[in-house]
């Protein structure tokens, strides 16, 4: 089994950018691909035409491979599944569901398929369905999350599969990247740290909120609705958790967060909007270009792996 993620994807370093809703647009995706990783356009809940436009714009900024993340709860997921084929996208990552029904069409088009999973059961199903690799995403991640930590999830998925496993959730520097390699991962997916790079178009307020975050600043809302989401604490998470504790209905809670991510990312309303972020925000303190960040990450990881001694 071919396990070199860089060869499989035609990239320099085994670093995949998270397909973050509203954040992962073409400037960021192209910057990550130009830095030697795999940039990703996040389709999130956007219409298919927006995604097609983003793909075309990314192609103008990079001649390197990039991917599209399809959020499977989107009403446009089916249409977008065809757009990636029509536009010749090389890699698809998926989140918040199972992409089984699109797999045959993507494989036929030569697309590498990388489902993001949060459990061993779904990881096994994805391998059986023909996935080229999986992203094992721990609960440290931002946005929509599962229950297991990266530390616990990655080695169990590695043991259960033969395809390469990419680790995600809680990784922002060389220590995190090297640690996941020790768990058996062959690459990393990084989200939060890419939100603050120079090329990211996210509102300054959002970037500053991540850069100022402390270790204990994230909150999970929506456990009661079955859609747990991690974001940095603010007026919105406080109100949500109060309502949730009072036993508010699914509809009431959904209404509260409707459009919340856009409000924070685009308008910079970091008090009333949803500032989705991973737990690792507390470690992120520097503003770098994408290339500077990726180069630093690789340099740190290499040194740690080369210098690792278990016993004298
Ligand atoms: O998908 C993500 N992270 C996301 S999606 C998103 S958009 C959104 N915005 C507001 C509310 C809800 C969603 C924001 N962040 N990560 C990958 C991921 N997938 N994490 C967990 C899962 C997952 C969960 C359940 C995958 C499959 C699943 O069940 C599949 C099945 O059919 O059994």
GROMACS .gro file of C-alpha atoms and ligand atoms in nm:
model
  345
    1UNK     CA    1   0.000   0.000   0.000
    2UNK     CA    2   0.136   0.337  -0.109
    3UNK     CA    3   0.143   0.552   0.203
    4UNK     CA    4   0.341   0.861   0.107
    5UNK     CA    5   0.082   1.132   0.129
    6UNK     CA    6   0.298   1.386  -0.059
    7UNK     CA    7   0.335   1.150  -0.359
    8UNK     CA    8  -0.034   1.055  -0.356
    9UNK     CA    9  -0.139   1.421  -0.360
   10UNK     CA   10   0.145   1.569  -0.567
   11UNK     CA   11   0.245   1.815  -0.294
   12UNK     CA   12   0.573   1.898  -0.117
   13UNK     CA   13   0.476   1.861   0.251
   14UNK     CA   14   0.207   1.641   0.415
   15UNK     CA   15   0.006   1.941   0.535
   16UNK     CA   16  -0.362   1.981   0.439
   17UNK     CA   17  -0.552   2.299   0.515
   18UNK     CA   18  -0.887   2.260   0.691
   19UNK     CA   19  -1.197   2.328   0.477
   20UNK     CA   20  -1.325   2.597   0.712
   21UNK     CA   21  -1.662   2.754   0.630
   22UNK     CA   22  -1.633   3.122   0.519
   23UNK     CA   23  -1.257   3.115   0.594
   24UNK     CA   24  -1.125   2.869   0.337
   25UNK     CA   25  -1.170   3.080   0.021
   26UNK     CA   26  -0.945   3.084  -0.285
   27UNK     CA   27  -0.677   3.330  -0.163
   28UNK     CA   28  -0.601   3.112   0.138
   29UNK     CA   29  -0.626   2.783  -0.052
   30UNK     CA   30  -0.386   2.907  -0.324
   31UNK     CA   31  -0.143   3.041  -0.062
   32UNK     CA   32  -0.130   2.706   0.119
   33UNK     CA   33  -0.077   2.518  -0.208
   34UNK     CA   34   0.194   2.764  -0.314
   35UNK     CA   35   0.363   2.709   0.023
   36UNK     CA   36   0.390   2.334  -0.049
   37UNK     CA   37   0.081   2.205   0.135
   38UNK     CA   38  -0.264   2.123   0.003
   39UNK     CA   39  -0.492   2.427   0.000
   40UNK     CA   40  -0.865   2.362   0.035
   41UNK     CA   41  -1.167   2.567  -0.070
   42UNK     CA   42  -1.443   2.516   0.186
   43UNK     CA   43  -1.780   2.483   0.011
   44UNK     CA   44  -1.962   2.491   0.347
   45UNK     CA   45  -2.326   2.596   0.283
   46UNK     CA   46  -2.246   2.805  -0.027
   47UNK     CA   47  -2.423   2.751  -0.363
   48UNK     CA   48  -2.254   2.546  -0.635
   49UNK     CA   49  -2.186   2.850  -0.858
   50UNK     CA   50  -1.989   3.020  -0.582
   51UNK     CA   51  -1.775   2.707  -0.547
   52UNK     CA   52  -1.716   2.687  -0.923
   53UNK     CA   53  -1.603   3.051  -0.926
   54UNK     CA   54  -1.370   2.993  -0.631
   55UNK     CA   55  -1.210   2.694  -0.806
   56UNK     CA   56  -1.148   2.902  -1.120
   57UNK     CA   57  -0.998   3.188  -0.919
   58UNK     CA   58  -0.769   2.952  -0.725
   59UNK     CA   59  -0.640   2.815  -1.056
   60UNK     CA   60  -0.534   3.171  -1.152
   61UNK     CA   61  -0.326   3.199  -0.835
   62UNK     CA   62  -0.161   2.858  -0.828
   63UNK     CA   63  -0.054   2.583  -1.067
   64UNK     CA   64  -0.022   2.340  -0.775
   65UNK     CA   65  -0.289   2.089  -0.669
   66UNK     CA   66  -0.561   2.209  -0.435
   67UNK     CA   67  -0.883   2.058  -0.308
   68UNK     CA   68  -1.243   2.134  -0.221
   69UNK     CA   69  -1.410   2.045   0.109
   70UNK     CA   70  -1.775   1.944   0.077
   71UNK     CA   71  -1.984   1.987   0.390
   72UNK     CA   72  -2.231   1.704   0.347
   73UNK     CA   73  -2.514   1.867   0.544
   74UNK     CA   74  -2.525   2.145   0.282
   75UNK     CA   75  -2.836   2.156   0.062
   76UNK     CA   76  -2.597   2.208  -0.232
   77UNK     CA   77  -2.370   1.908  -0.156
   78UNK     CA   78  -2.501   1.700  -0.448
   79UNK     CA   79  -2.455   1.979  -0.704
   80UNK     CA   80  -2.107   2.060  -0.572
   81UNK     CA   81  -2.015   1.690  -0.593
   82UNK     CA   82  -2.054   1.729  -0.973
   83UNK     CA   83  -1.889   2.071  -0.993
   84UNK     CA   84  -1.559   1.932  -0.860
   85UNK     CA   85  -1.562   1.670  -1.137
   86UNK     CA   86  -1.649   1.925  -1.408
   87UNK     CA   87  -1.377   2.165  -1.293
   88UNK     CA   88  -1.104   1.900  -1.270
   89UNK     CA   89  -1.039   1.936  -0.897
   90UNK     CA   90  -0.771   1.689  -0.786
   91UNK     CA   91  -0.873   1.628  -0.422
   92UNK     CA   92  -1.197   1.630  -0.226
   93UNK     CA   93  -1.226   1.631   0.151
   94UNK     CA   94  -1.567   1.589   0.316
   95UNK     CA   95  -1.711   1.670   0.658
   96UNK     CA   96  -2.023   1.630   0.870
   97UNK     CA   97  -2.143   1.309   0.707
   98UNK     CA   98  -2.063   1.016   0.481
   99UNK     CA   99  -1.975   1.077   0.112
  100UNK     CA  100  -2.040   0.714   0.005
  101UNK     CA  101  -2.298   0.800  -0.260
  102UNK     CA  102  -2.052   1.025  -0.449
  103UNK     CA  103  -1.748   0.802  -0.418
  104UNK     CA  104  -1.783   0.605  -0.746
  105UNK     CA  105  -1.826   0.924  -0.949
  106UNK     CA  106  -1.521   1.088  -0.790
  107UNK     CA  107  -1.300   0.779  -0.822
  108UNK     CA  108  -1.393   0.749  -1.190
  109UNK     CA  109  -1.283   1.111  -1.239
  110UNK     CA  110  -0.947   1.030  -1.074
  111UNK     CA  111  -1.020   1.250  -0.773
  112UNK     CA  112  -0.844   1.163  -0.447
  113UNK     CA  113  -1.110   1.135  -0.177
  114UNK     CA  114  -1.028   1.217   0.185
  115UNK     CA  115  -1.327   1.200   0.422
  116UNK     CA  116  -1.287   1.373   0.758
  117UNK     CA  117  -1.400   1.134   1.031
  118UNK     CA  118  -1.433   1.145   1.408
  119UNK     CA  119  -1.480   0.772   1.481
  120UNK     CA  120  -1.321   0.435   1.402
  121UNK     CA  121  -1.652   0.301   1.264
  122UNK     CA  122  -1.687   0.574   1.000
  123UNK     CA  123  -1.315   0.550   0.915
  124UNK     CA  124  -1.355   0.177   0.839
  125UNK     CA  125  -1.665   0.242   0.630
  126UNK     CA  126  -1.475   0.505   0.432
  127UNK     CA  127  -1.185   0.269   0.358
  128UNK     CA  128  -1.432   0.004   0.239
  129UNK     CA  129  -1.603   0.263   0.018
  130UNK     CA  130  -1.273   0.343  -0.155
  131UNK     CA  131  -1.134   0.649   0.026
  132UNK     CA  132  -0.768   0.721  -0.056
  133UNK     CA  133  -0.694   0.837   0.299
  134UNK     CA  134  -0.890   0.974   0.593
  135UNK     CA  135  -0.850   1.275   0.819
  136UNK     CA  136  -0.895   1.162   1.182
  137UNK     CA  137  -1.025   1.476   1.352
  138UNK     CA  138  -1.014   1.496   1.732
  139UNK     CA  139  -1.253   1.696   1.946
  140UNK     CA  140  -0.984   1.964   1.996
  141UNK     CA  141  -1.075   2.090   1.648
  142UNK     CA  142  -1.293   2.392   1.579
  143UNK     CA  143  -1.640   2.389   1.427
  144UNK     CA  144  -1.848   2.072   1.412
  145UNK     CA  145  -1.674   1.804   1.623
  146UNK     CA  146  -1.686   1.447   1.749
  147UNK     CA  147  -1.618   1.309   2.099
  148UNK     CA  148  -1.270   1.155   2.095
  149UNK     CA  149  -0.945   1.347   2.139
  150UNK     CA  150  -0.679   1.339   1.867
  151UNK     CA  151  -0.447   1.145   2.102
  152UNK     CA  152  -0.707   0.870   2.142
  153UNK     CA  153  -0.861   0.870   1.793
  154UNK     CA  154  -0.554   0.870   1.567
  155UNK     CA  155  -0.382   0.547   1.687
  156UNK     CA  156  -0.713   0.355   1.687
  157UNK     CA  157  -0.793   0.462   1.331
  158UNK     CA  158  -0.434   0.387   1.225
  159UNK     CA  159  -0.472   0.031   1.362
  160UNK     CA  160  -0.810  -0.019   1.194
  161UNK     CA  161  -0.712   0.094   0.840
  162UNK     CA  162  -0.448   0.025   0.575
  163UNK     CA  163  -0.483   0.362   0.393
  164UNK     CA  164  -0.289   0.664   0.526
  165UNK     CA  165  -0.434   0.857   0.818
  166UNK     CA  166  -0.403   1.235   0.845
  167UNK     CA  167  -0.430   1.376   1.199
  168UNK     CA  168  -0.636   1.687   1.281
  169UNK     CA  169  -0.748   1.871   1.591
  170UNK     CA  170  -0.507   2.051   1.824
  171UNK     CA  171  -0.212   2.079   1.584
  172UNK     CA  172  -0.047   2.418   1.521
  173UNK     CA  173   0.330   2.373   1.558
  174UNK     CA  174   0.610   2.123   1.503
  175UNK     CA  175   0.554   1.960   1.841
  176UNK     CA  176   0.194   1.878   1.755
  177UNK     CA  177   0.284   1.760   1.406
  178UNK     CA  178   0.570   1.538   1.528
  179UNK     CA  179   0.348   1.397   1.805
  180UNK     CA  180   0.082   1.284   1.559
  181UNK     CA  181   0.350   1.109   1.349
  182UNK     CA  182   0.440   0.912   1.662
  183UNK     CA  183   0.074   0.807   1.678
  184UNK     CA  184   0.100   0.671   1.325
  185UNK     CA  185  -0.035   0.964   1.122
  186UNK     CA  186   0.124   1.027   0.780
  187UNK     CA  187   0.023   1.392   0.760
  188UNK     CA  188  -0.168   1.669   0.933
  189UNK     CA  189  -0.473   1.881   0.862
  190UNK     CA  190  -0.449   2.228   1.015
  191UNK     CA  191  -0.730   2.481   1.049
  192UNK     CA  192  -0.707   2.746   1.320
  193UNK     CA  193  -0.339   2.833   1.259
  194UNK     CA  194  -0.419   2.909   0.892
  195UNK     CA  195  -0.697   3.152   0.994
  196UNK     CA  196  -0.435   3.405   1.110
  197UNK     CA  197  -0.184   3.390   0.822
  198UNK     CA  198  -0.138   3.710   0.619
  199UNK     CA  199  -0.312   3.571   0.309
  200UNK     CA  200  -0.627   3.478   0.504
  201UNK     CA  201  -0.913   3.720   0.423
  202UNK     CA  202  -1.079   3.677   0.763
  203UNK     CA  203  -1.176   3.997   0.949
  204UNK     CA  204  -0.896   4.146   1.165
  205UNK     CA  205  -1.113   4.119   1.479
  206UNK     CA  206  -1.143   3.743   1.429
  207UNK     CA  207  -0.767   3.702   1.379
  208UNK     CA  208  -0.692   3.913   1.690
  209UNK     CA  209  -0.942   3.710   1.896
  210UNK     CA  210  -0.753   3.389   1.805
  211UNK     CA  211  -0.412   3.551   1.872
  212UNK     CA  212  -0.531   3.671   2.216
  213UNK     CA  213  -0.711   3.348   2.311
  214UNK     CA  214  -0.613   3.163   2.626
  215UNK     CA  215  -0.602   2.785   2.669
  216UNK     CA  216  -0.946   2.772   2.835
  217UNK     CA  217  -1.128   3.008   2.598
  218UNK     CA  218  -1.318   2.764   2.376
  219UNK     CA  219  -1.670   2.640   2.438
  220UNK     CA  220  -1.879   2.362   2.284
  221UNK     CA  221  -2.238   2.449   2.205
  222UNK     CA  222  -2.506   2.223   2.061
  223UNK     CA  223  -2.429   1.897   2.239
  224UNK     CA  224  -2.802   1.879   2.322
  225UNK     CA  225  -2.903   1.914   1.956
  226UNK     CA  226  -2.660   1.648   1.833
  227UNK     CA  227  -2.451   1.910   1.646
  228UNK     CA  228  -2.169   2.003   1.881
  229UNK     CA  229  -1.970   2.305   1.760
  230UNK     CA  230  -1.652   2.447   1.913
  231UNK     CA  231  -1.601   2.826   1.913
  232UNK     CA  232  -1.424   3.087   2.126
  233UNK     CA  233  -1.635   3.206   2.418
  234UNK     CA  234  -1.827   3.530   2.379
  235UNK     CA  235  -2.179   3.671   2.430
  236UNK     CA  236  -2.317   3.422   2.177
  237UNK     CA  237  -2.174   3.105   2.338
  238UNK     CA  238  -2.284   3.234   2.682
  239UNK     CA  239  -2.640   3.293   2.567
  240UNK     CA  240  -2.650   2.962   2.378
  241UNK     CA  241  -2.528   2.760   2.677
  242UNK     CA  242  -2.777   2.936   2.909
  243UNK     CA  243  -3.063   2.852   2.673
  244UNK     CA  244  -2.934   2.498   2.625
  245UNK     CA  245  -2.923   2.445   3.002
  246UNK     CA  246  -3.281   2.567   3.024
  247UNK     CA  247  -3.383   2.298   2.776
  248UNK     CA  248  -3.451   2.528   2.477
  249UNK     CA  249  -3.582   2.370   2.159
  250UNK     CA  250  -3.365   2.278   1.860
  251UNK     CA  251  -3.539   2.549   1.652
  252UNK     CA  252  -3.475   2.820   1.912
  253UNK     CA  253  -3.107   2.727   1.937
  254UNK     CA  254  -3.062   2.707   1.560
  255UNK     CA  255  -3.217   3.052   1.519
  256UNK     CA  256  -2.968   3.198   1.765
  257UNK     CA  257  -2.664   3.081   1.563
  258UNK     CA  258  -2.808   3.132   1.214
  259UNK     CA  259  -2.557   3.333   1.011
  260UNK     CA  260  -2.331   3.361   1.316
  261UNK     CA  261  -2.012   3.246   1.146
  262UNK     CA  262  -2.051   3.493   0.860
  263UNK     CA  263  -2.113   3.771   1.114
  264UNK     CA  264  -1.780   3.697   1.281
  265UNK     CA  265  -1.564   3.613   0.977
  266UNK     CA  266  -1.692   3.880   0.737
  267UNK     CA  267  -1.831   4.158   0.959
  268UNK     CA  268  -1.588   4.112   1.249
  269UNK     CA  269  -1.865   4.082   1.508
  270UNK     CA  270  -1.670   3.864   1.749
  271UNK     CA  271  -1.911   3.925   2.040
  272UNK     CA  272  -2.240   3.828   1.879
  273UNK     CA  273  -2.106   3.606   1.599
  274UNK     CA  274  -1.965   3.254   1.604
  275UNK     CA  275  -1.584   3.257   1.636
  276UNK     CA  276  -1.524   2.892   1.546
  277UNK     CA  277  -1.175   2.784   1.647
  278UNK     CA  278  -0.985   2.486   1.777
  279UNK     CA  279  -0.861   2.454   2.135
  280UNK     CA  280  -0.507   2.521   2.009
  281UNK     CA  281  -0.587   2.895   1.959
  282UNK     CA  282  -0.408   2.957   2.290
  283UNK     CA  283  -0.078   2.848   2.134
  284UNK     CA  284  -0.105   3.070   1.826
  285UNK     CA  285   0.071   3.402   1.886
  286UNK     CA  286   0.242   3.500   1.561
  287UNK     CA  287   0.131   3.662   1.239
  288UNK     CA  288   0.322   3.506   0.952
  289UNK     CA  289   0.278   3.462   0.580
  290UNK     CA  290   0.161   3.120   0.473
  291UNK     CA  291   0.510   3.028   0.345
  292UNK     CA  292   0.679   3.145   0.668
  293UNK     CA  293   0.434   2.944   0.877
  294UNK     CA  294   0.463   2.624   0.671
  295UNK     CA  295   0.843   2.646   0.655
  296UNK     CA  296   0.862   2.696   1.032
  297UNK     CA  297   0.629   2.404   1.095
  298UNK     CA  298   0.838   2.172   0.876
  299UNK     CA  299   1.168   2.288   1.025
  300UNK     CA  300   1.043   2.233   1.383
  301UNK     CA  301   0.894   1.893   1.301
  302UNK     CA  302   1.210   1.771   1.125
  303UNK     CA  303   1.433   1.878   1.413
  304UNK     CA  304   1.212   1.715   1.675
  305UNK     CA  305   1.197   1.385   1.486
  306UNK     CA  306   1.573   1.382   1.418
  307UNK     CA  307   1.657   1.467   1.781
  308UNK     CA  308   1.410   1.224   1.940
  309UNK     CA  309   1.581   0.989   2.181
  310UNK     CA  310   1.378   0.769   2.404
  311UNK     CA  311   1.651   0.646   2.638
  312UNK     CA  312   2.028   0.700   2.700
  313LIG     O1  313  -1.723   1.904   0.938
  313LIG     C1  314  -1.640   1.939   1.018
  313LIG     N1  315  -1.638   2.061   1.075
  313LIG     C2  316  -1.728   2.161   1.049
  313LIG     S1  317  -1.857   2.153   0.939
  313LIG     C3  318  -1.904   2.307   0.981
  313LIG     S2  319  -2.039   2.385   0.906
  313LIG     C4  320  -2.145   2.389   1.035
  313LIG     N2  321  -2.173   2.508   1.084
  313LIG     C5  322  -2.256   2.520   1.186
  313LIG     C6  323  -2.313   2.410   1.244
  313LIG     C7  324  -2.284   2.285   1.197
  313LIG     C8  325  -2.197   2.274   1.090
  313LIG     C9  326  -1.821   2.358   1.075
  313LIG     N3  327  -1.724   2.275   1.111
  313LIG     N4  328  -1.542   1.853   1.055
  313LIG    C10  329  -1.538   1.720   1.008
  313LIG    C11  330  -1.623   1.635   1.094
  313LIG     N5  331  -1.710   1.550   1.049
  313LIG     N6  332  -1.627   1.635   1.228
  313LIG    C12  333  -1.718   1.544   1.266
  313LIG    C13  334  -1.770   1.490   1.151
  313LIG    C14  335  -1.871   1.390   1.136
  313LIG    C15  336  -1.977   1.381   1.224
  313LIG    C16  337  -2.075   1.286   1.204
  313LIG    C17  338  -1.866   1.305   1.026
  313LIG    C18  339  -1.965   1.211   1.008
  313LIG    C19  340  -2.068   1.201   1.097
  313LIG     O2  341  -2.166   1.107   1.081
  313LIG    C20  342  -2.165   1.038   0.958
  313LIG    C21  343  -2.262   0.927   0.950
  313LIG     O3  344  -2.340   0.930   0.852
  313LIG     O4  345  -2.255   0.839   1.034
   0.00000   0.00000   0.00000
